[in-house]
Amino acid sequence: MVHNLSRVVAQDKHFLNIVNGRPVAALSQETITVLCPSDGLAFATIPAGDADDVDRAVRAAREAFDRGPWSRMPAFERGRLLTRLGQLIEQHGDELAALESRDTGKPIRQGRADVAAAIRYYEFYGGAADKIHGDTIPFLDGYTALTLREPHGVVAGIIPWNYPMQIMARVVGAALAMGNTLVIKPAEDASLSTIRIGELAIEAGLPDGVLNVITGYGREAGAALSAHPDVDYVTFTGSPATGTAIQQAAAANNRGVTMELGGKSPQIVFADADIEKALPVLVNAIIQNGGQTCSAGSRILIERPIYDEVAAALGERFDKLVAGPHDADLDLGAMINPAQKRRVEDYVASAAEAGIDVIARGSIDAQAPTTGYYVVPVLFGAVDPAAIIAQEEVFGPVLTLFAFDDEQEAIRLANHTDYGLVAGIWTRDGARQHRVAKRVRAGQVFVNAYGAGGGVELPFGGFKKSGHGREKGFEALYDMSATKTIIFRHD
Ligand code: ADP
């Protein structure tokens, strides 16, 4: 059944959850007010789901999984429905970009980029659904052994507020392609695009109960979902502390998890690098989405002979950066909420108090509402690698520079944090590109390039505190399924 939900949304701005193919309020009727980070003003409500709502959604997902047809449908038919959802997202692209950008405060062009990436995920996983298969294994005489890739069952996807549409797409694409059913819990600060795409999934023809969306606070809805005994697998993107809580909850049921927990990603710039090519990429890697990006390039290691030159060129660019409202489409938007703004400002204040050199600061647009959650981008130079600002994930537009003397030191500094998500290497020396790429502990390494987000076909995930398991690409399809081995005896 197709519900005409967009009209309801447009008039009332009271968004509803999706359970078993239908829009529903929270059982308690409680709501959370949605504020726009650009001006701090309310413009919508979402349901405040709690443990009862989670239970209702998990039961719907369980029934949809057990009853079929989803998990038993030919893989190409599941793929077609995902592709169809991608097409609907494309048709509603302007609406979704505007919604995402208003809900999160990100510049509208980033909202559009998120829509484009989301479409690619549904295309990719729509196409991949029937292209993943098991093996036959040479075994004893008189036997044939083979493997199947089977869905886990009910998957819980707990997603963050920084790139809701993209992260929803990578979870939904991989989980549904493999025949799982899903309960998605978006972040309380950015749930609108998830709900809207949940509505489009109904329109695309996904069977009832296959994709359920429950909004609510992390400590209520999120905690209930990760601890639910009928959830078979949990995938989470967010902070390490919340990741630990979710893993502990899932461990009580001995369920598998995929964890993507952020980073403190380095870019290493050697003296022979193409600096002109590197500069805009180095700046964008920390400014994109206001630095609220797991894979933000937040540390730049510069070979000493070019340190002053690169620091000065980055400083010039930082001086010109301007933060402002999402619809003004400036270099960066507002932070997601007042707590995040404070957190970034506290990091900056304590680094400056500790005597770390501020090379440059951007500015906030004079027209920006004073009630918005804006922060000024800051470039810190000559940072002590042990300093807090060099070690902890700020999740804001704060870039730190370090000097190094040789390749060994560059690798040591690059690996000198608890994280290991992404790294960038800038050098024209081919042998060095390979050597350094292999020795840097990061799930993705870019050479003479850097990409935060995007690249739907590229496996993504971390080492160390950045998490475990892999999302994106074909690898995610393995995380979202389990191997079953079948042994036939026929002697
Ligand atoms: P932040 O601290 O910036 O809000 P989180 O990593 O805590 O980021 O949030 C990411 C997602 O995890 C959100 O959907 C949030 O609601 C959810 N969440 C937060 N706390 C918990 C928890 N204890 N259990 C499960 N989910 C949670």
Short mmCIF file of C-alpha atoms and ligand atoms in Angstrom, two decimals:
data_model
loop_
_atom_site.label_atom_id
_atom_site.label_comp_id
_atom_site.label_asym_id
_atom_site.label_seq_id
_atom_site.Cartn_x
_atom_site.Cartn_y
_atom_site.Cartn_z
CA MET A 1 0.00 0.00 0.00
CA VAL A 2 1.28 3.47 -0.88
CA HIS A 3 0.82 6.16 1.75
CA ASN A 4 0.86 9.77 0.66
CA LEU A 5 3.00 10.88 3.55
CA SER A 6 4.85 13.80 2.04
CA ARG A 7 1.68 15.91 2.14
CA VAL A 8 1.18 15.19 5.84
CA VAL A 9 4.80 16.07 6.52
CA ALA A 10 4.70 19.28 4.51
CA GLN A 11 1.65 20.61 6.32
CA ASP A 12 2.21 19.49 9.86
CA LYS A 13 5.92 18.83 10.20
CA HIS A 14 5.06 16.02 12.56
CA PHE A 15 7.19 13.18 11.31
CA LEU A 16 6.17 9.63 12.14
CA ASN A 17 8.06 6.36 12.50
CA ILE A 18 7.73 3.47 10.08
CA VAL A 19 6.77 0.11 11.53
CA ASN A 20 5.57 -2.82 9.46
CA GLY A 21 5.09 -0.61 6.39
CA ARG A 22 2.96 1.97 8.17
CA PRO A 23 3.54 5.42 9.66
CA VAL A 24 3.11 5.37 13.45
CA ALA A 25 3.54 7.73 16.39
CA ALA A 26 5.39 6.58 19.50
CA LEU A 27 3.19 4.35 21.66
CA SER A 28 3.59 6.92 24.44
CA GLN A 29 2.62 9.72 21.98
CA GLU A 30 5.75 11.58 23.18
CA THR A 31 7.72 13.61 20.66
CA ILE A 32 11.13 15.27 20.36
CA THR A 33 11.27 18.81 18.98
CA VAL A 34 13.56 19.20 15.96
CA LEU A 35 15.74 22.33 15.92
CA CYS A 36 17.57 23.75 12.91
CA PRO A 37 21.26 24.23 13.84
CA SER A 38 21.47 27.31 11.60
CA ASP A 39 19.15 29.35 13.86
CA GLY A 40 18.28 27.09 16.80
CA LEU A 41 14.56 27.33 15.94
CA ALA A 42 12.05 24.46 16.07
CA PHE A 43 10.55 23.34 12.78
CA ALA A 44 9.35 19.76 13.23
CA THR A 45 8.79 16.95 15.69
CA ILE A 46 9.76 13.30 15.64
CA PRO A 47 8.42 10.48 17.81
CA ALA A 48 10.29 9.82 21.06
CA GLY A 49 10.38 6.05 20.70
CA ASP A 50 11.18 3.96 23.76
CA ALA A 51 11.68 0.27 24.57
CA ASP A 52 8.05 -0.56 23.70
CA ASP A 53 8.34 1.04 20.28
CA VAL A 54 11.61 -0.77 19.68
CA ASP A 55 10.00 -4.04 20.66
CA ARG A 56 7.12 -3.45 18.25
CA ALA A 57 9.55 -2.68 15.40
CA VAL A 58 11.80 -5.67 16.14
CA ARG A 59 8.75 -7.94 16.17
CA ALA A 60 7.70 -6.56 12.77
CA ALA A 61 11.20 -7.13 11.39
CA ARG A 62 11.31 -10.64 12.88
CA GLU A 63 7.97 -11.56 11.38
CA ALA A 64 8.96 -10.15 8.00
CA PHE A 65 12.18 -12.18 8.11
CA ASP A 66 10.56 -15.44 9.25
CA ARG A 67 7.46 -15.16 7.10
CA GLY A 68 9.22 -14.18 3.88
CA PRO A 69 9.16 -13.46 1.07
CA TRP A 70 12.09 -11.09 1.63
CA SER A 71 14.82 -13.51 2.70
CA ARG A 72 13.68 -16.15 0.23
CA MET A 73 13.08 -13.82 -2.70
CA PRO A 74 15.50 -14.22 -5.64
CA ALA A 75 18.41 -11.90 -4.91
CA PHE A 76 17.91 -9.99 -8.16
CA GLU A 77 14.37 -9.07 -7.08
CA ARG A 78 15.65 -7.68 -3.78
CA GLY A 79 18.22 -5.81 -5.82
CA ARG A 80 15.55 -4.37 -8.09
CA LEU A 81 13.64 -2.97 -5.11
CA LEU A 82 16.80 -1.33 -3.76
CA THR A 83 17.49 0.15 -7.19
CA ARG A 84 13.91 1.42 -7.29
CA LEU A 85 14.40 3.08 -3.90
CA GLY A 86 17.51 4.80 -5.29
CA GLN A 87 15.46 6.07 -8.23
CA LEU A 88 12.81 7.49 -5.89
CA ILE A 89 15.54 9.21 -3.88
CA GLU A 90 16.81 10.73 -7.12
CA GLN A 91 13.30 11.95 -8.00
CA HIS A 92 12.99 13.53 -4.55
CA GLY A 93 16.60 14.71 -4.55
CA ASP A 94 15.96 18.44 -4.06
CA GLU A 95 13.51 17.84 -1.25
CA LEU A 96 15.87 15.41 0.51
CA ALA A 97 18.92 17.66 0.12
CA ALA A 98 16.97 20.59 1.60
CA LEU A 99 15.63 18.45 4.44
CA GLU A 100 19.05 17.03 5.33
CA SER A 101 20.71 20.39 5.20
CA ARG A 102 18.06 22.08 7.36
CA ASP A 103 18.05 19.22 9.87
CA THR A 104 21.84 19.10 10.28
CA GLY A 105 22.93 22.67 9.42
CA LYS A 106 25.21 21.46 6.62
CA PRO A 107 25.62 23.64 3.50
CA ILE A 108 23.07 22.78 0.87
CA ARG A 109 25.74 21.58 -1.59
CA GLN A 110 26.79 18.98 1.02
CA GLY A 111 23.12 17.96 1.30
CA ARG A 112 23.13 17.47 -2.47
CA ALA A 113 26.37 15.49 -2.32
CA ASP A 114 24.80 13.28 0.35
CA VAL A 115 21.80 12.62 -1.90
CA ALA A 116 24.12 11.71 -4.79
CA ALA A 117 26.09 9.31 -2.56
CA ALA A 118 22.89 7.76 -1.19
CA ILE A 119 21.63 7.11 -4.74
CA ARG A 120 24.95 5.43 -5.56
CA TYR A 121 24.64 3.13 -2.53
CA TYR A 122 21.19 1.92 -3.59
CA GLU A 123 22.40 1.46 -7.17
CA PHE A 124 25.53 -0.37 -6.04
CA TYR A 125 23.82 -2.73 -3.61
CA GLY A 126 20.83 -3.11 -5.93
CA GLY A 127 23.27 -4.37 -8.55
CA ALA A 128 25.39 -6.39 -6.11
CA ALA A 129 22.53 -8.35 -4.53
CA ASP A 130 22.76 -11.25 -7.00
CA LYS A 131 26.52 -11.13 -7.51
CA ILE A 132 27.68 -12.50 -4.20
CA HIS A 133 27.85 -16.24 -3.74
CA GLY A 134 29.51 -19.04 -1.83
CA ASP A 135 32.19 -21.57 -2.79
CA THR A 136 32.60 -25.26 -3.35
CA ILE A 137 35.37 -26.74 -1.22
CA PRO A 138 37.56 -29.72 -2.16
CA PHE A 139 36.90 -32.25 0.62
CA LEU A 140 37.05 -36.00 1.13
CA ASP A 141 36.38 -38.52 -1.62
CA GLY A 142 32.65 -39.21 -1.70
CA TYR A 143 31.70 -35.78 -0.38
CA THR A 144 30.78 -32.42 -1.83
CA ALA A 145 31.07 -29.37 0.40
CA LEU A 146 29.75 -25.94 -0.40
CA THR A 147 29.09 -22.64 1.34
CA LEU A 148 26.11 -20.31 1.23
CA ARG A 149 25.98 -16.70 2.36
CA GLU A 150 22.97 -16.45 4.64
CA PRO A 151 21.44 -13.32 6.16
CA HIS A 152 21.80 -12.84 9.93
CA GLY A 153 18.07 -12.19 10.35
CA VAL A 154 16.99 -8.97 12.05
CA VAL A 155 19.69 -6.30 11.85
CA ALA A 156 19.69 -3.19 14.03
CA GLY A 157 21.30 -0.12 12.44
CA ILE A 158 22.14 2.67 14.87
CA ILE A 159 23.32 5.67 12.92
CA PRO A 160 24.76 9.09 13.77
CA TRP A 161 23.78 12.65 12.94
CA ASN A 162 26.67 13.70 10.70
CA TYR A 163 25.74 11.97 7.41
CA PRO A 164 22.38 10.32 8.14
CA MET A 165 21.34 9.82 4.53
CA GLN A 166 24.66 8.32 3.43
CA ILE A 167 25.11 6.12 6.47
CA MET A 168 21.52 4.91 6.33
CA ALA A 169 22.10 4.05 2.65
CA ARG A 170 25.21 1.97 3.29
CA VAL A 171 23.49 0.07 6.09
CA VAL A 172 20.18 -0.44 4.27
CA GLY A 173 21.86 -1.30 0.96
CA ALA A 174 24.13 -4.01 2.34
CA ALA A 175 21.74 -5.44 4.94
CA LEU A 176 18.74 -5.69 2.64
CA ALA A 177 20.71 -6.93 -0.38
CA MET A 178 21.67 -9.98 1.70
CA GLY A 179 18.06 -10.63 2.74
CA ASN A 180 18.13 -9.33 6.32
CA THR A 181 15.30 -7.20 7.69
CA LEU A 182 16.14 -3.98 9.51
CA VAL A 183 15.29 -1.65 12.33
CA ILE A 184 17.06 1.69 11.87
CA LYS A 185 17.51 4.08 14.78
CA PRO A 186 18.73 7.46 13.52
CA ALA A 187 20.22 10.06 15.87
CA GLU A 188 17.77 12.21 17.81
CA ASP A 189 19.43 15.30 16.29
CA ALA A 190 19.03 14.24 12.67
CA SER A 191 16.24 11.78 11.93
CA LEU A 192 14.23 13.45 9.19
CA SER A 193 15.85 12.07 6.04
CA THR A 194 15.79 8.56 7.53
CA ILE A 195 12.06 8.81 8.10
CA ARG A 196 11.48 10.28 4.65
CA ILE A 197 13.48 7.52 2.97
CA GLY A 198 11.59 4.98 5.08
CA GLU A 199 8.43 6.40 3.48
CA LEU A 200 9.96 6.17 0.01
CA ALA A 201 10.86 2.54 0.70
CA ILE A 202 7.15 1.80 1.13
CA GLU A 203 6.49 3.53 -2.18
CA ALA A 204 9.29 1.52 -3.80
CA GLY A 205 7.41 -1.65 -2.83
CA LEU A 206 9.55 -3.06 -0.02
CA PRO A 207 7.41 -5.64 1.79
CA ASP A 208 5.97 -4.59 5.16
CA GLY A 209 8.35 -4.97 8.09
CA VAL A 210 11.52 -5.17 5.98
CA LEU A 211 12.67 -1.63 6.80
CA ASN A 212 11.45 -0.12 10.08
CA VAL A 213 12.49 3.28 11.42
CA ILE A 214 12.34 4.13 15.11
CA THR A 215 13.39 7.58 16.30
CA GLY A 216 14.20 8.42 19.89
CA TYR A 217 16.99 9.13 22.34
CA GLY A 218 20.08 6.96 22.30
CA ARG A 219 19.82 6.08 25.98
CA GLU A 220 16.21 4.89 25.46
CA ALA A 221 15.49 3.70 21.93
CA GLY A 222 19.15 3.05 21.03
CA ALA A 223 19.91 1.16 24.24
CA ALA A 224 16.71 -0.92 23.94
CA LEU A 225 17.48 -1.80 20.33
CA SER A 226 21.07 -2.89 20.94
CA ALA A 227 20.00 -5.04 23.91
CA HIS A 228 16.93 -6.59 22.25
CA PRO A 229 17.22 -10.40 22.37
CA ASP A 230 15.51 -10.80 18.99
CA VAL A 231 18.06 -8.64 17.15
CA ASP A 232 20.57 -10.88 15.37
CA TYR A 233 23.25 -8.35 14.42
CA VAL A 234 24.02 -4.73 15.26
CA THR A 235 25.77 -2.20 13.05
CA PHE A 236 26.75 1.12 14.56
CA THR A 237 28.50 4.29 13.45
CA GLY A 238 29.24 6.87 16.13
CA SER A 239 31.48 7.66 19.07
CA PRO A 240 33.77 5.06 20.72
CA ALA A 241 32.05 5.44 24.11
CA THR A 242 28.62 4.71 22.66
CA GLY A 243 30.17 1.90 20.61
CA THR A 244 31.41 0.30 23.81
CA ALA A 245 27.94 0.55 25.39
CA ILE A 246 26.34 -1.00 22.31
CA GLN A 247 28.88 -3.82 22.14
CA GLN A 248 28.29 -4.59 25.82
CA ALA A 249 24.53 -4.70 25.23
CA ALA A 250 24.93 -6.94 22.16
CA ALA A 251 27.42 -9.14 24.04
CA ALA A 252 24.73 -9.99 26.60
CA ASN A 253 22.95 -11.76 23.71
CA ASN A 254 26.21 -12.89 22.06
CA ARG A 255 25.36 -11.06 18.86
CA GLY A 256 27.77 -9.90 16.19
CA VAL A 257 28.49 -6.23 15.59
CA THR A 258 30.08 -3.90 13.06
CA MET A 259 31.56 -0.78 14.67
CA GLU A 260 32.67 2.38 12.86
CA LEU A 261 33.91 4.65 15.63
CA GLY A 262 35.67 7.66 14.17
CA GLY A 263 39.27 8.67 13.74
CA LYS A 264 42.11 11.11 14.05
CA SER A 265 43.24 10.64 10.49
CA PRO A 266 46.65 11.85 9.32
CA GLN A 267 47.79 13.17 5.97
CA ILE A 268 51.53 12.94 5.37
CA VAL A 269 52.99 15.57 3.06
CA PHE A 270 56.53 14.82 1.83
CA ALA A 271 58.79 17.52 0.43
CA ASP A 272 58.47 16.18 -3.12
CA ALA A 273 54.66 16.38 -3.12
CA ASP A 274 52.60 18.41 -5.57
CA ILE A 275 51.67 21.06 -3.00
CA GLU A 276 49.28 23.00 -5.23
CA LYS A 277 47.28 19.84 -5.81
CA ALA A 278 47.39 18.92 -2.12
CA LEU A 279 46.35 22.25 -0.56
CA PRO A 280 42.63 22.36 -1.43
CA VAL A 281 42.29 18.68 -0.56
CA LEU A 282 44.01 19.15 2.82
CA VAL A 283 41.63 22.00 3.69
CA ASN A 284 38.50 20.26 2.45
CA ALA A 285 39.31 17.08 4.37
CA ILE A 286 38.78 18.95 7.66
CA ILE A 287 36.20 21.55 6.59
CA GLN A 288 33.73 19.26 4.84
CA ASN A 289 30.61 18.97 7.02
CA GLY A 290 32.24 21.34 9.51
CA GLY A 291 34.77 18.66 10.47
CA GLN A 292 31.94 16.48 11.80
CA THR A 293 33.19 13.56 9.75
CA CYS A 294 34.58 10.25 11.07
CA SER A 295 37.18 10.23 8.33
CA ALA A 296 38.09 13.94 8.58
CA GLY A 297 41.79 14.55 7.88
CA SER A 298 42.48 16.28 11.21
CA ARG A 299 46.29 15.93 11.41
CA ILE A 300 48.76 17.04 8.77
CA LEU A 301 52.34 15.82 9.05
CA ILE A 302 54.66 17.96 6.94
CA GLU A 303 58.29 17.22 6.05
CA ARG A 304 60.40 19.87 7.74
CA PRO A 305 61.93 21.60 4.67
CA ILE A 306 58.44 22.56 3.42
CA TYR A 307 56.75 23.00 6.81
CA ASP A 308 56.77 26.82 6.83
CA GLU A 309 55.63 27.10 3.24
CA VAL A 310 52.73 24.64 3.66
CA ALA A 311 51.71 26.09 7.04
CA ALA A 312 51.59 29.59 5.57
CA ALA A 313 49.58 28.47 2.52
CA LEU A 314 47.10 26.60 4.72
CA GLY A 315 46.90 29.64 7.01
CA GLU A 316 45.96 31.86 4.07
CA ARG A 317 43.16 29.48 3.17
CA PHE A 318 41.94 29.15 6.76
CA ASP A 319 41.81 32.95 7.15
CA LYS A 320 39.24 33.05 4.35
CA LEU A 321 36.95 30.27 5.61
CA VAL A 322 33.46 31.41 6.61
CA ALA A 323 30.78 29.53 8.56
CA GLY A 324 27.11 30.39 8.00
CA PRO A 325 23.55 29.12 7.52
CA HIS A 326 22.96 25.99 5.49
CA ASP A 327 21.07 27.86 2.76
CA ALA A 328 23.84 30.47 2.39
CA ASP A 329 26.05 27.55 1.26
CA LEU A 330 29.33 28.92 2.63
CA ASP A 331 32.48 26.94 3.46
CA LEU A 332 30.86 25.30 6.45
CA GLY A 333 27.58 25.30 8.32
CA ALA A 334 26.71 25.18 12.01
CA MET A 335 27.63 22.40 14.44
CA ILE A 336 24.82 19.92 15.02
CA ASN A 337 23.82 21.10 18.51
CA PRO A 338 24.94 23.43 21.33
CA ALA A 339 26.82 20.61 23.09
CA GLN A 340 28.92 19.94 19.99
CA LYS A 341 29.63 23.66 19.58
CA ARG A 342 30.80 23.83 23.21
CA ARG A 343 32.89 20.71 22.84
CA VAL A 344 34.77 22.15 19.83
CA GLU A 345 35.23 25.52 21.52
CA ASP A 346 36.54 23.84 24.69
CA TYR A 347 39.13 21.87 22.72
CA VAL A 348 40.26 25.04 20.96
CA ALA A 349 40.39 27.07 24.19
CA SER A 350 42.40 24.48 26.08
CA ALA A 351 44.87 24.00 23.20
CA ALA A 352 45.37 27.77 22.94
CA GLU A 353 45.79 27.99 26.73
CA ALA A 354 48.36 25.20 26.57
CA GLY A 355 50.39 27.54 24.35
CA ILE A 356 49.83 25.77 21.02
CA ASP A 357 50.37 28.23 18.19
CA VAL A 358 47.21 29.41 16.40
CA ILE A 359 48.29 30.00 12.80
CA ALA A 360 44.91 31.14 11.49
CA ARG A 361 41.23 31.41 12.29
CA GLY A 362 38.31 31.68 9.90
CA SER A 363 35.17 33.62 10.71
CA ILE A 364 31.41 33.45 11.13
CA ASP A 365 29.29 35.21 8.53
CA ALA A 366 27.99 38.55 9.82
CA GLN A 367 24.48 37.66 8.60
CA ALA A 368 24.39 34.34 10.47
CA PRO A 369 21.70 34.21 13.20
CA THR A 370 23.32 34.60 16.61
CA THR A 371 21.12 31.74 17.81
CA GLY A 372 22.86 29.29 15.43
CA TYR A 373 25.56 26.87 16.61
CA TYR A 374 28.52 28.25 14.67
CA VAL A 375 32.18 27.80 15.46
CA VAL A 376 35.23 29.41 13.90
CA PRO A 377 37.62 27.10 12.00
CA VAL A 378 41.07 27.04 13.61
CA LEU A 379 44.50 26.00 12.33
CA PHE A 380 47.04 25.00 15.01
CA GLY A 381 50.74 24.77 14.14
CA ALA A 382 53.74 22.91 15.59
CA VAL A 383 51.58 20.71 17.77
CA ASP A 384 53.15 18.36 20.33
CA PRO A 385 52.08 14.85 19.16
CA ALA A 386 51.16 13.97 22.75
CA ALA A 387 48.87 17.02 23.19
CA ILE A 388 45.16 16.39 23.71
CA ILE A 389 44.32 18.26 20.50
CA ALA A 390 46.69 15.89 18.66
CA GLN A 391 45.17 12.75 20.13
CA GLU A 392 41.42 13.17 20.61
CA GLU A 393 38.75 13.40 17.96
CA VAL A 394 37.43 16.99 18.06
CA PHE A 395 34.73 16.47 15.42
CA GLY A 396 34.94 20.09 14.35
CA PRO A 397 36.84 22.36 11.91
CA VAL A 398 40.11 22.19 13.83
CA LEU A 399 43.29 21.21 12.01
CA THR A 400 46.65 20.42 13.62
CA LEU A 401 50.05 20.54 11.91
CA PHE A 402 53.21 18.61 12.81
CA ALA A 403 56.72 18.64 11.35
CA PHE A 404 58.70 15.45 10.67
CA ASP A 405 62.27 14.76 9.56
CA ASP A 406 62.15 11.43 7.74
CA GLU A 407 59.87 8.65 6.55
CA GLN A 408 60.28 6.61 9.74
CA GLU A 409 59.21 9.50 11.88
CA ALA A 410 56.26 10.25 9.57
CA ILE A 411 54.99 6.68 9.95
CA ARG A 412 55.53 6.75 13.70
CA LEU A 413 53.59 10.02 14.04
CA ALA A 414 50.83 8.84 11.69
CA ASN A 415 50.29 5.77 13.88
CA HIS A 416 50.69 7.67 17.15
CA THR A 417 46.99 7.81 18.15
CA ASP A 418 44.46 5.24 19.34
CA TYR A 419 42.60 5.55 16.04
CA GLY A 420 43.20 4.04 12.59
CA LEU A 421 40.48 4.94 10.10
CA VAL A 422 41.89 6.79 7.06
CA ALA A 423 45.26 8.22 6.01
CA GLY A 424 46.56 10.34 3.14
CA ILE A 425 50.07 10.23 1.65
CA TRP A 426 51.37 12.98 -0.61
CA THR A 427 54.56 12.16 -2.51
CA ARG A 428 55.72 11.65 -6.10
CA ASP A 429 58.06 8.80 -5.07
CA GLY A 430 56.34 5.58 -6.17
CA ALA A 431 58.33 3.21 -3.96
CA ARG A 432 57.64 5.42 -0.94
CA GLN A 433 53.92 5.50 -1.78
CA HIS A 434 53.80 1.71 -1.46
CA ARG A 435 56.08 1.49 1.60
CA VAL A 436 54.18 4.08 3.61
CA ALA A 437 50.72 2.89 2.53
CA LYS A 438 51.55 -0.55 3.90
CA ARG A 439 52.91 0.68 7.22
CA VAL A 440 50.20 3.16 8.12
CA ARG A 441 47.55 1.57 10.35
CA ALA A 442 44.36 2.76 8.67
CA GLY A 443 41.43 1.02 7.01
CA GLN A 444 41.71 3.27 3.94
CA VAL A 445 44.86 4.92 2.62
CA PHE A 446 44.73 7.54 -0.13
CA VAL A 447 47.82 8.37 -2.17
CA ASN A 448 47.92 11.88 -3.65
CA ALA A 449 44.22 12.19 -2.88
CA TYR A 450 41.89 12.13 0.10
CA GLY A 451 38.20 11.36 0.28
CA ALA A 452 36.03 11.69 3.31
CA GLY A 453 32.82 9.77 2.56
CA GLY A 454 31.74 8.82 -0.95
CA GLY A 455 33.38 5.95 -2.81
CA VAL A 456 30.53 3.56 -2.15
CA GLU A 457 32.46 0.70 -3.75
CA LEU A 458 35.50 1.12 -1.44
CA PRO A 459 35.56 -0.99 1.74
CA PHE A 460 35.67 1.25 4.79
CA GLY A 461 36.33 0.72 8.48
CA GLY A 462 39.00 1.02 11.09
CA PHE A 463 41.81 -0.49 13.07
CA LYS A 464 42.26 0.04 16.82
CA LYS A 465 39.74 2.37 18.47
CA SER A 466 38.24 3.24 15.06
CA GLY A 467 36.32 -0.03 15.25
CA HIS A 468 36.00 -3.33 13.47
CA GLY A 469 34.12 -4.87 10.60
CA ARG A 470 33.90 -3.24 7.19
CA GLU A 471 31.18 -1.24 5.54
CA LYS A 472 30.75 -0.20 1.91
CA GLY A 473 31.73 -2.15 -1.18
CA PHE A 474 31.35 -5.90 -1.41
CA GLU A 475 32.96 -6.33 2.01
CA ALA A 476 29.84 -5.02 3.71
CA LEU A 477 27.89 -7.87 2.18
CA TYR A 478 30.10 -10.32 4.08
CA ASP A 479 29.55 -8.44 7.34
CA MET A 480 25.82 -8.52 6.70
CA SER A 481 25.72 -12.28 6.24
CA ALA A 482 27.10 -15.47 7.74
CA THR A 483 28.65 -18.48 6.03
CA LYS A 484 26.72 -21.71 6.13
CA THR A 485 28.68 -24.82 5.09
CA ILE A 486 26.74 -27.78 3.68
CA ILE A 487 28.42 -31.17 3.38
CA PHE A 488 26.91 -33.88 1.17
CA ARG A 489 28.02 -37.50 1.39
CA HIS A 490 27.35 -39.45 -1.77
CA ASP A 491 29.61 -42.51 -1.77
P1 ADP B 1 26.94 11.79 20.00
O1 ADP B 1 27.64 11.55 21.32
O2 ADP B 1 27.64 12.78 19.18
O3 ADP B 1 25.47 12.03 20.09
P2 ADP B 1 26.72 8.97 19.64
O4 ADP B 1 27.80 8.10 19.16
O5 ADP B 1 26.39 8.89 21.09
O6 ADP B 1 27.10 10.43 19.20
O7 ADP B 1 25.38 8.73 18.82
C1 ADP B 1 25.28 7.95 17.66
C2 ADP B 1 23.99 7.16 17.69
O8 ADP B 1 24.00 6.32 18.84
C3 ADP B 1 22.72 7.99 17.81
O9 ADP B 1 21.70 7.38 17.04
C4 ADP B 1 22.39 7.91 19.28
O10 ADP B 1 21.03 8.10 19.56
C5 ADP B 1 22.80 6.49 19.59
N1 ADP B 1 23.09 6.22 21.00
C6 ADP B 1 23.57 7.06 21.94
N2 ADP B 1 23.72 6.45 23.13
C7 ADP B 1 23.34 5.15 22.95
C8 ADP B 1 23.29 3.99 23.78
N3 ADP B 1 23.64 4.02 25.05
N4 ADP B 1 22.86 2.83 23.24
C9 ADP B 1 22.51 2.76 21.93
N5 ADP B 1 22.54 3.82 21.10
C10 ADP B 1 22.95 5.00 21.58
#
